[in-house]
XYZ file of C-alpha atoms in Angstrom:
280
model
C 108.905 114.841 27.097
C 110.491 114.101 24.187
C 112.537 111.489 25.940
C 109.588 110.182 27.471
C 107.825 109.609 24.211
C 110.405 107.307 22.918
C 108.844 104.839 25.221
C 105.523 106.005 25.363
C 106.065 106.814 29.300
C 103.756 109.327 30.698
C 105.265 112.578 32.183
C 104.191 115.440 34.586
C 105.479 118.535 33.314
C 105.363 121.575 35.964
C 106.514 124.559 33.910
C 106.054 128.198 35.045
C 104.435 131.189 33.994
C 103.240 135.149 34.671
C 101.623 133.899 38.031
C 99.286 137.090 38.719
C 98.206 139.066 41.706
C 94.562 140.809 41.584
C 94.396 143.329 44.622
C 91.412 144.810 45.675
C 90.747 147.718 47.964
C 88.398 146.255 50.532
C 91.200 143.939 52.406
C 93.645 144.563 55.266
C 96.671 146.123 53.069
C 98.909 145.305 55.734
C 98.444 141.709 55.537
C 98.069 141.366 52.070
C 101.425 143.332 51.537
C 103.333 141.009 53.725
C 101.726 138.204 51.997
C 102.671 139.307 48.538
C 106.315 140.096 50.053
C 106.663 136.484 51.567
C 105.632 134.968 48.130
C 107.714 136.909 45.844
C 110.796 137.914 47.575
C 110.779 135.721 50.474
C 110.781 132.567 48.101
C 114.204 132.936 46.542
C 114.030 136.660 45.568
C 111.279 135.825 42.962
C 113.023 133.021 41.490
C 110.456 130.530 42.061
C 107.702 128.887 39.568
C 104.663 129.950 41.487
C 106.238 133.177 42.755
C 103.794 136.330 41.793
C 105.002 137.592 38.377
C 102.687 140.537 38.726
C 99.923 142.846 40.106
C 96.392 144.175 38.844
C 94.642 146.805 40.865
C 92.878 149.646 40.261
C 94.238 153.161 39.310
C 92.994 154.723 42.346
C 94.081 151.874 44.785
C 97.771 151.658 42.977
C 99.386 154.422 45.413
C 98.284 152.847 48.608
C 99.487 149.538 47.663
C 102.638 150.672 46.734
C 103.143 152.857 49.802
C 102.258 149.492 51.811
C 104.731 147.267 49.816
C 107.279 150.092 50.649
C 106.924 150.359 53.997
C 107.008 146.379 54.845
C 110.004 145.551 52.508
C 111.934 148.134 54.528
C 110.762 146.385 57.861
C 111.696 142.935 56.343
C 114.889 143.964 54.323
C 116.018 147.468 55.728
C 116.538 150.602 54.331
C 119.934 148.876 52.246
C 118.379 145.300 50.958
C 121.470 144.572 49.390
C 123.359 143.844 52.670
C 120.327 141.882 53.930
C 120.882 138.346 54.474
C 117.597 137.368 54.237
C 117.423 138.553 50.376
C 118.537 135.638 47.947
C 120.998 136.320 45.496
C 120.124 135.858 41.854
C 121.508 132.320 40.526
C 124.035 133.291 38.081
C 125.526 136.305 36.072
C 123.329 134.875 32.819
C 119.965 135.561 34.544
C 121.422 138.987 36.174
C 122.138 140.228 32.995
C 118.425 138.987 31.745
C 116.874 140.866 34.687
C 119.177 144.112 34.417
C 117.684 143.985 30.483
C 113.925 143.696 31.408
C 114.619 147.057 33.742
C 116.683 148.860 30.995
C 113.946 148.799 28.436
C 112.705 151.731 27.637
C 108.928 151.261 28.555
C 109.711 150.710 32.162
C 112.865 152.181 32.648
C 111.155 155.597 34.472
C 108.072 153.230 35.955
C 110.185 152.117 39.053
C 108.794 153.422 41.981
C 110.954 151.414 44.764
C 114.241 149.765 44.587
C 116.218 149.224 41.566
C 119.473 148.810 43.220
C 122.257 146.121 41.684
C 125.156 145.130 42.361
C 126.555 142.658 39.923
C 129.996 141.305 42.116
C 127.446 139.918 44.272
C 124.703 138.921 42.104
C 122.242 141.024 44.252
C 119.612 143.077 43.007
C 116.937 144.646 45.652
C 113.174 144.325 45.544
C 111.930 146.267 43.014
C 108.475 147.483 42.286
C 107.167 149.404 38.843
C 103.996 151.282 38.297
C 101.903 151.125 35.691
C 103.937 149.217 33.338
C 102.732 148.733 29.754
C 101.438 145.738 28.809
C 103.525 145.264 25.597
C 106.574 146.141 27.745
C 109.612 143.368 27.832
C 108.993 142.896 31.107
C 105.136 141.654 30.652
C 106.392 139.114 27.611
C 108.110 136.489 29.785
C 108.450 135.096 33.315
C 110.719 137.556 35.124
C 111.786 134.786 37.726
C 113.347 137.420 39.752
C 112.821 140.425 42.183
C 110.948 142.571 39.884
C 107.310 143.085 40.728
C 105.415 145.209 37.575
C 101.916 146.539 38.474
C 99.439 146.939 35.873
C 96.152 149.171 36.755
C 92.847 148.840 35.456
C 89.791 151.072 35.701
C 87.661 148.315 37.084
C 88.875 145.297 38.770
C 86.751 142.765 37.115
C 88.713 143.765 34.121
C 91.652 141.974 35.553
C 90.203 138.799 34.635
C 90.233 139.532 31.072
C 93.735 140.712 31.386
C 95.003 137.335 32.686
C 92.951 135.377 30.033
C 94.260 137.135 27.219
C 97.908 135.783 28.121
C 99.123 132.079 28.409
C 97.825 130.048 31.086
C 99.844 130.897 34.438
C 101.138 128.271 36.722
C 99.161 130.095 39.721
C 97.115 132.946 40.272
C 96.190 134.897 43.440
C 93.689 137.481 44.455
C 93.203 139.704 47.747
C 89.498 140.895 48.057
C 86.594 140.394 51.098
C 84.397 140.645 48.246
C 82.555 136.719 48.141
C 81.226 137.183 44.495
C 84.521 138.352 42.977
C 85.962 135.591 44.513
C 83.702 133.270 42.692
C 84.095 135.078 39.618
C 87.532 134.698 39.802
C 87.461 130.968 40.326
C 85.178 130.728 37.191
C 86.763 133.015 34.997
C 90.621 132.458 35.405
C 92.016 129.479 34.055
C 95.471 128.227 36.100
C 97.132 125.524 37.313
C 96.520 126.504 41.171
C 94.694 129.348 42.747
C 95.124 130.911 45.985
C 92.452 133.366 47.840
C 94.103 136.101 50.106
C 97.494 134.890 50.022
C 100.181 133.510 47.861
C 102.390 130.337 47.017
C 101.138 128.425 50.106
C 99.268 125.985 47.999
C 102.509 124.371 47.296
C 102.737 122.852 50.546
C 99.536 121.704 50.750
C 99.991 117.607 49.645
C 95.641 117.185 49.549
C 95.874 119.592 46.558
C 96.813 118.428 43.010
C 100.154 120.380 41.792
C 100.690 121.307 38.427
C 99.865 123.404 35.353
C 97.827 123.646 32.200
C 98.240 124.801 28.962
C 101.881 126.352 28.564
C 102.497 126.135 32.475
C 102.046 122.178 32.545
C 100.856 119.058 32.109
C 99.444 116.773 34.905
C 99.759 117.214 38.458
C 101.578 115.707 41.847
C 102.027 116.178 45.369
C 100.804 113.238 47.892
C 98.450 110.533 46.509
C 98.179 112.590 42.867
C 101.781 111.960 42.358
C 101.296 108.289 42.393
C 98.334 108.527 40.631
C 99.940 110.481 37.892
C 102.678 107.431 37.444
C 99.808 104.977 37.731
C 97.942 102.888 35.061
C 93.955 102.201 36.094
C 93.545 98.848 34.982
C 89.817 98.358 33.841
C 89.001 94.721 34.255
C 84.941 93.753 33.623
C 83.799 90.763 34.542
C 80.694 88.602 32.827
C 78.633 85.668 33.204
C 77.326 83.226 30.584
C 73.855 84.549 31.489
C 72.003 86.699 29.366
C 73.750 86.557 26.158
C 72.181 89.035 24.132
C 71.045 87.968 20.347
C 71.092 91.572 18.875
C 74.870 91.853 19.297
C 74.870 89.084 16.318
C 74.193 88.813 12.523
C 72.048 89.029 10.911
C 71.063 92.416 11.457
C 67.682 92.566 11.125
C 65.378 96.148 11.030
C 63.984 94.341 14.636
C 67.191 94.364 15.901
C 67.950 97.629 14.946
C 64.983 99.179 16.427
C 65.838 97.422 19.575
C 69.407 98.515 19.631
C 68.186 102.106 19.461
C 65.642 101.695 22.011
C 68.256 100.353 24.385
C 70.861 102.828 23.413
C 68.520 105.891 23.702
C 65.212 104.963 24.773
C 63.080 103.970 28.275
C 61.537 100.894 29.055
C 58.663 101.484 26.804
C 60.727 102.355 23.786
C 62.005 98.864 24.276
C 58.726 97.158 24.480
C 57.548 99.218 20.960
C 60.702 97.782 19.360
C 60.083 94.352 20.453
C 56.362 94.360 18.890
C 58.084 96.632 15.452
C 55.972 99.794 16.383
C 58.889 101.965 16.700
């Protein structure tokens, strides 16, 4: 943006953020767990801008969700995921160390309910799920961009919208629910670059949808024709004839002209007639 500003060149900034996943209880839990896994660990082991960053669900439902994630993770990556050929490594040692610092934070080190294995020599961290993570912990203060998935619990699911909106606007937000009213509330209430209902990340592949962020997650949108529009100037051209030149545009500006201008700007036909006859 700084480089483009020197030349007044338009930019699209697709950044990132902590993309939440809201999980309701009235769903096909197996399918939901698989789609969360595909979006989180299947997407470059969490190292993607639209990767699910944390989950919000109710206290009562959280144990069932954790069990489902454990079952499907073992199904996909085996009992020793560090040896899985289907799990991406961490991009470099700096990011590996950053992720380990998030895990070693005193506020979350005891919250791991699945995974946590690591091998720095191979830059590998297993899929890791953390339950009841404090909102003021280090892992909740920045985009994770890795295979760690915290779960925040609430008493009622609609409280999750306040949790999301109390933080910087994310690049993406996801919800799993069969409650149509909750879906509508999610779409109306949550401000994010893009929303997906009952899945994660797949909106990135839909070229007919604009892709981009809002607030701290980015500026502008692209994909398909939206990419062309983002960097195109819509040049306005207006054609007029010499017929119908309006005398009220020109000095001297009399009280009659003033009344007529006000009538034209804010009134109807009757107001214009009254202005012409000096009755307004």
